[in-house]
CSV table of C-alpha atoms in Angstrom, one decimal:
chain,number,residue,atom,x,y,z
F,1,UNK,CA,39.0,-38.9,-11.8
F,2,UNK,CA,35.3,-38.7,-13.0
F,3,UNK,CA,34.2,-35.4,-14.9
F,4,UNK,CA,31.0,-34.7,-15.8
F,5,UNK,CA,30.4,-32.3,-18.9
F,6,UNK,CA,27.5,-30.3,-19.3
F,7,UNK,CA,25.9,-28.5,-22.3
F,8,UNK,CA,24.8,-26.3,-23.2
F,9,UNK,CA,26.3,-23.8,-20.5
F,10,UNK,CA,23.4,-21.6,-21.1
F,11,UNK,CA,20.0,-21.5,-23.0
F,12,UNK,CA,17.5,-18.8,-23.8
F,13,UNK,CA,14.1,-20.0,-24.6
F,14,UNK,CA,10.6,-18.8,-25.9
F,15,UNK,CA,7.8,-20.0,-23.4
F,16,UNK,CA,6.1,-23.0,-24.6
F,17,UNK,CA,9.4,-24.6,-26.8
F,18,UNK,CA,11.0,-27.8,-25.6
F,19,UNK,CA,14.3,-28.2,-24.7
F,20,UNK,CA,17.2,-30.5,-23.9
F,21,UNK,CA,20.3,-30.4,-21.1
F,22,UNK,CA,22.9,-32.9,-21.9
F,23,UNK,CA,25.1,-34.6,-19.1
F,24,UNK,CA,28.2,-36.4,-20.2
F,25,UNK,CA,30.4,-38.1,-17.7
F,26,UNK,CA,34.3,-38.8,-18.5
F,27,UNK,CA,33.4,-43.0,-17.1
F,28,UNK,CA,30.5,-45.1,-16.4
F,29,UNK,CA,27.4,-43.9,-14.4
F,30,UNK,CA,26.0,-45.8,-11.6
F,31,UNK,CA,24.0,-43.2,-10.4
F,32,UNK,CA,23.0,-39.8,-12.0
F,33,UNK,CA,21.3,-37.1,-10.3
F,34,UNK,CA,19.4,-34.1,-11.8
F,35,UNK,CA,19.1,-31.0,-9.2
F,36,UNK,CA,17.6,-27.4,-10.4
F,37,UNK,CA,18.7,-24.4,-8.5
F,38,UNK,CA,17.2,-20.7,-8.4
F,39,UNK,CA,19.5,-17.8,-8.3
F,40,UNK,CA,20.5,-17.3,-4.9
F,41,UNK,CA,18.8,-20.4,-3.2
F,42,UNK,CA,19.6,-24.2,-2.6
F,43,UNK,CA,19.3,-27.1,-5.1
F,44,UNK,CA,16.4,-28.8,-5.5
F,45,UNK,CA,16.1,-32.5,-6.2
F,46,UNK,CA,14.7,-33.2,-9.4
F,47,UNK,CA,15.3,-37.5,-10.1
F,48,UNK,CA,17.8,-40.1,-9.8
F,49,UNK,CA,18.6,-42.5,-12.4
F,50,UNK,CA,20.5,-45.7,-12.4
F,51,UNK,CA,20.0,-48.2,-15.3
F,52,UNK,CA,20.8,-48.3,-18.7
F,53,UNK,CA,18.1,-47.1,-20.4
F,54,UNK,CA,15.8,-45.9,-17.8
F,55,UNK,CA,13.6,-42.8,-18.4
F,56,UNK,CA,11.8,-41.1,-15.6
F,57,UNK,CA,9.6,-38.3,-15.6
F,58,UNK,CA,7.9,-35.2,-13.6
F,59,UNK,CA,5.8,-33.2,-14.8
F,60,UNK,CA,6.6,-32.0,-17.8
F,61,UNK,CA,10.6,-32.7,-17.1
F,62,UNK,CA,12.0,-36.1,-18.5
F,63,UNK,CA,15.5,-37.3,-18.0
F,64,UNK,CA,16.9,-40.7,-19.5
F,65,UNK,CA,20.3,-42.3,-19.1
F,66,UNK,CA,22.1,-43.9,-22.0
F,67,UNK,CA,22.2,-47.4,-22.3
F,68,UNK,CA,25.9,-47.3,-22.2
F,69,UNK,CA,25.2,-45.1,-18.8
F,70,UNK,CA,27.8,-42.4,-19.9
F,71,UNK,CA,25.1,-39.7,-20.7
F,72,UNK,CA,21.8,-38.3,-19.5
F,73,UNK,CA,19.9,-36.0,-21.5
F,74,UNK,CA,16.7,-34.2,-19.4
F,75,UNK,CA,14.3,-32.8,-21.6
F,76,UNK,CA,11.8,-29.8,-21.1
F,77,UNK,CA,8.5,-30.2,-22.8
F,78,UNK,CA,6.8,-27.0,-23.3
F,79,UNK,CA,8.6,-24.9,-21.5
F,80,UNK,CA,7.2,-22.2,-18.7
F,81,UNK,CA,9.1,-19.3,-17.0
F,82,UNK,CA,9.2,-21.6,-13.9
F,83,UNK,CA,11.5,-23.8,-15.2
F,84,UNK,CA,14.0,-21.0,-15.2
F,85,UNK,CA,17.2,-21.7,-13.0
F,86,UNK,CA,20.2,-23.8,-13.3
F,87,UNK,CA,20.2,-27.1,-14.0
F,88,UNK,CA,22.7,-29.4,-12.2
F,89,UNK,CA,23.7,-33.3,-13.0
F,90,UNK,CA,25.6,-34.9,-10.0
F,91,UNK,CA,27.2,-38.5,-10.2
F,92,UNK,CA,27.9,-41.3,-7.6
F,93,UNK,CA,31.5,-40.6,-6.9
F,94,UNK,CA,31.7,-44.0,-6.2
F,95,UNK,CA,31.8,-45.4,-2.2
F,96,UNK,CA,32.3,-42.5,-0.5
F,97,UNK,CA,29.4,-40.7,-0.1
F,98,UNK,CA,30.0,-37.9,-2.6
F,99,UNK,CA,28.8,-36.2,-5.9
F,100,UNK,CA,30.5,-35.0,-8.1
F,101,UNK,CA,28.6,-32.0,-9.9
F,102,UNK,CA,28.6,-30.8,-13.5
F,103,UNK,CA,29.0,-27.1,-13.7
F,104,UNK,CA,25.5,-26.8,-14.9
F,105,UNK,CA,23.3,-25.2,-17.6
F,106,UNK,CA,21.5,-21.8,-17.2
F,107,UNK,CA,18.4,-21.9,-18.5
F,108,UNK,CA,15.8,-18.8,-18.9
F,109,UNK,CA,12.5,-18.8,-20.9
F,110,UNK,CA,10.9,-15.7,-22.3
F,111,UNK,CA,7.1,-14.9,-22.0
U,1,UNK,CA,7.5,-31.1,6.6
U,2,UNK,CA,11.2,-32.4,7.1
U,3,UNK,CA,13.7,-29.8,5.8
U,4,UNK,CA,16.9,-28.4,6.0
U,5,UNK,CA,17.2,-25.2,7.5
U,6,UNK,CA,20.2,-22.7,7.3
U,7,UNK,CA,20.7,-19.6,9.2
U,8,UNK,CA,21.4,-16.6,8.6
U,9,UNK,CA,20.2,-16.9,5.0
U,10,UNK,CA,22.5,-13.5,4.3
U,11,UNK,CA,25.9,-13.3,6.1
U,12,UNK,CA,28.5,-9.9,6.0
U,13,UNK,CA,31.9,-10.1,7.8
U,14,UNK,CA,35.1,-8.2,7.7
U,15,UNK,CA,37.8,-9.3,6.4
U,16,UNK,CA,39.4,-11.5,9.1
U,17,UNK,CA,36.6,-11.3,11.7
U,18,UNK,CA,35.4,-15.0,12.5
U,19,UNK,CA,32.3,-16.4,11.1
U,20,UNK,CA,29.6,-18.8,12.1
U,21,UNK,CA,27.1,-20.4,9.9
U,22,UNK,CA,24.7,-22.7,11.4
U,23,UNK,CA,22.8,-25.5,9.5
U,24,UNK,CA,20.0,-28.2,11.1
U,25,UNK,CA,18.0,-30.7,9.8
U,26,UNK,CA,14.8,-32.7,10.7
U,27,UNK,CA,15.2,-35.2,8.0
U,28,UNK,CA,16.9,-37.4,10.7
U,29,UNK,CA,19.7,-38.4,8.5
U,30,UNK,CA,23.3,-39.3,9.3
U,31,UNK,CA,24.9,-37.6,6.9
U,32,UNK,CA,25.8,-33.9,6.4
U,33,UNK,CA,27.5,-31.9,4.0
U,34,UNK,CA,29.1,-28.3,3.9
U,35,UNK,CA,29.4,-27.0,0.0
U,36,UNK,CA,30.8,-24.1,-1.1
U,37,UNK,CA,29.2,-22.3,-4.2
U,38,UNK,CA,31.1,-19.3,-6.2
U,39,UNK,CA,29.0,-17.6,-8.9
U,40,UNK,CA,28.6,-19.7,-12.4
U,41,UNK,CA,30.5,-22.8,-10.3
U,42,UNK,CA,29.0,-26.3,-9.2
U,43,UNK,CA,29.0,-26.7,-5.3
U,44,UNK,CA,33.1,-27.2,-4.1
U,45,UNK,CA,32.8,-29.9,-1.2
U,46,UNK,CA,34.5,-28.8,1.6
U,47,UNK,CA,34.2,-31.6,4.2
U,48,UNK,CA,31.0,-33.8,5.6
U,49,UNK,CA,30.0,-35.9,8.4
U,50,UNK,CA,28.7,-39.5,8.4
U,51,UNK,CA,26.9,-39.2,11.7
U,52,UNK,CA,30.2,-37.8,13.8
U,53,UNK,CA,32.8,-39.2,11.6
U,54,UNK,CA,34.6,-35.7,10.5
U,55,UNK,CA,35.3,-36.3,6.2
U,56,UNK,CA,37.6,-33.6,5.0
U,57,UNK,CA,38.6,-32.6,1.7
U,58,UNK,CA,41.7,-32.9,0.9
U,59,UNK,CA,41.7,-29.1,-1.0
U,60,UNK,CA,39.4,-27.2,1.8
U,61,UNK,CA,41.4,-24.9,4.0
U,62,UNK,CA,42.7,-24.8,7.3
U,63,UNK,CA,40.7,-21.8,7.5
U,64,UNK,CA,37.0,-23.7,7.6
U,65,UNK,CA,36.1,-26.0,10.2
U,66,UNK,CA,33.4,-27.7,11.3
U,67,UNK,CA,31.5,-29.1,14.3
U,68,UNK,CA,28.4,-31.2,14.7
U,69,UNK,CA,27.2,-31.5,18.3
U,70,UNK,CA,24.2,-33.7,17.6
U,71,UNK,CA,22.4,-35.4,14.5
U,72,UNK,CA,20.3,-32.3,13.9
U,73,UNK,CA,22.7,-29.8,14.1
U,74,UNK,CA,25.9,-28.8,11.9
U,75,UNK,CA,27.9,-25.4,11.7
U,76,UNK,CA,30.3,-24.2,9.3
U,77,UNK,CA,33.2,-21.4,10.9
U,78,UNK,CA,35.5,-19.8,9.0
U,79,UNK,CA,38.5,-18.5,11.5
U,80,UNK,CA,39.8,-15.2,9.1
U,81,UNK,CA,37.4,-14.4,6.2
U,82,UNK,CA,39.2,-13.0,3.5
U,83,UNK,CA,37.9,-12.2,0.2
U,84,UNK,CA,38.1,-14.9,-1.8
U,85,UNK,CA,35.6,-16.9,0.8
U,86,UNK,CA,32.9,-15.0,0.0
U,87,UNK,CA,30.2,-17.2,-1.5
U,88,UNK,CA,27.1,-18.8,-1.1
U,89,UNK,CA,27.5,-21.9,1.3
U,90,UNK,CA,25.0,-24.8,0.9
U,91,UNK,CA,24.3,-27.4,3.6
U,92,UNK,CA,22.7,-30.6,2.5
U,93,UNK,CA,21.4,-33.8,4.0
U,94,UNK,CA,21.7,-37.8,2.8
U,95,UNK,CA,20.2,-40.6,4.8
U,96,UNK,CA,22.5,-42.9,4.9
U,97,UNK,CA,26.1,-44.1,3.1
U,98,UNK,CA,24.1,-45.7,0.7
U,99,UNK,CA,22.1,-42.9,-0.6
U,100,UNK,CA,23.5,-39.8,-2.9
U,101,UNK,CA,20.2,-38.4,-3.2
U,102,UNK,CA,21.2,-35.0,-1.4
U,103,UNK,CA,18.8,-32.8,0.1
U,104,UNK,CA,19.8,-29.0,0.0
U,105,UNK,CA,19.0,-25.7,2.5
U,106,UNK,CA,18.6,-22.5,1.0
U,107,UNK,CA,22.3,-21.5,1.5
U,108,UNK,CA,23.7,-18.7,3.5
U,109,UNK,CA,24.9,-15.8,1.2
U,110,UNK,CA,28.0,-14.3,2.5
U,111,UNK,CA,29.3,-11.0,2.0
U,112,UNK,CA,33.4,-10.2,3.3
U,113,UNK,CA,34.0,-6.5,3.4
């Protein structure tokens, strides 16, 4: 079965550094989804990838997906304390209507 | 604006006493899920419904079940709480078969005493 790995598990930062979360899944990607979640609330949709090679971006968040589509990296650029929270990669679990989620990467930035 | 909307956001039971937690939706989409969420975990699928088609997981207790009486509407009961069922429980929405993009409520947090 399909595992996605996450890292790093955790990550302290100074406001205004960048950052990276890496997503690595155990087969091929066909569909890679990046969520952020506050303590104690529900996940928020962040972006969907698809294609080797594609690169999307929101704001100041950026996520890519390999061209081999067996990792996607989403990068912070100047970090703010809003973009504390946990950051969660889901995959298409193939034709069944189901993700399955990495265990995600907590992420808090300092003033 | 469409959303998902779950109620209560903050849930205490006793130990065996039945629980309800309701979730709706006025995205309009014909697919619902029920996750459960333990602290420092990813959301645990339990079981989800592709309009009224009932999906279980093959790991998720007897002791949850589910209904959906219309498209908008989608409740969660657990028959005898015990304490390892406390968690935070996370309804989400998709479209349609064909779409993973998931939209999430704010999750009920429930307590068992």
């Amino acid at each position: 079965s399909q595992e996605l790995e996450q890292s790093p598990q955790s990550l302290i930062v100074q406001e205004g550094k960048n950052l990276t979360i890496n997503c690595t899944s155990s087969k091929t990607l066909y569909g890679l989804y990046w969520y952020k979640q506050k303590y104690g609330e529900g996940l928020i949709f962040l972006m969907m990838l698809q294609k080797g090679g594609e690169e999307k971006s929101h704001e100041k968040i950026t996520a890519k997906l390999d061209e081999k589509k067996q990792q996607s990296s989403l990068h912070i650029t100047a970090s703010q304390p809003s973009h504390a929270g946990i950051y969660l990669c889901g995959a298409d679990g193939g034709n069944n209507r189901k993700l399955i989620w990495g265990l995600g990467t907590s992420l808090a930035v300092n003033p | 604006d469409a959303m998902v909307i779950q109620n209560p956001r903050y849930q205490v039971t006793q130990f065996g006493k039945p629980v309800t937690l309701s979730c709706s939706q006025t995205l309009n989409h014909n697919v619902m899920y029920w996750y459960q969420q333990k602290s420092s975990q990813a959301p645990k699928l339990l079981f989800h419904y592709y309009d009224k088609d009932f999906n279980n997981e093959a790991d998720t207790p007897d002791n949850f079940q589910s209904r959906r009486p219309n498209t908008s509407f989608c409740f969660l009961d657990i028959r005898s709480p015990g304490l390892g069922d406390a968690a935070m429980y996370l309804c989400a929405t998709s479209r349609d078969g064909t779409s993973y993009e998931q939209f999430f409520g704010p999750g009920t947090r429930l307590t068992v005493l």
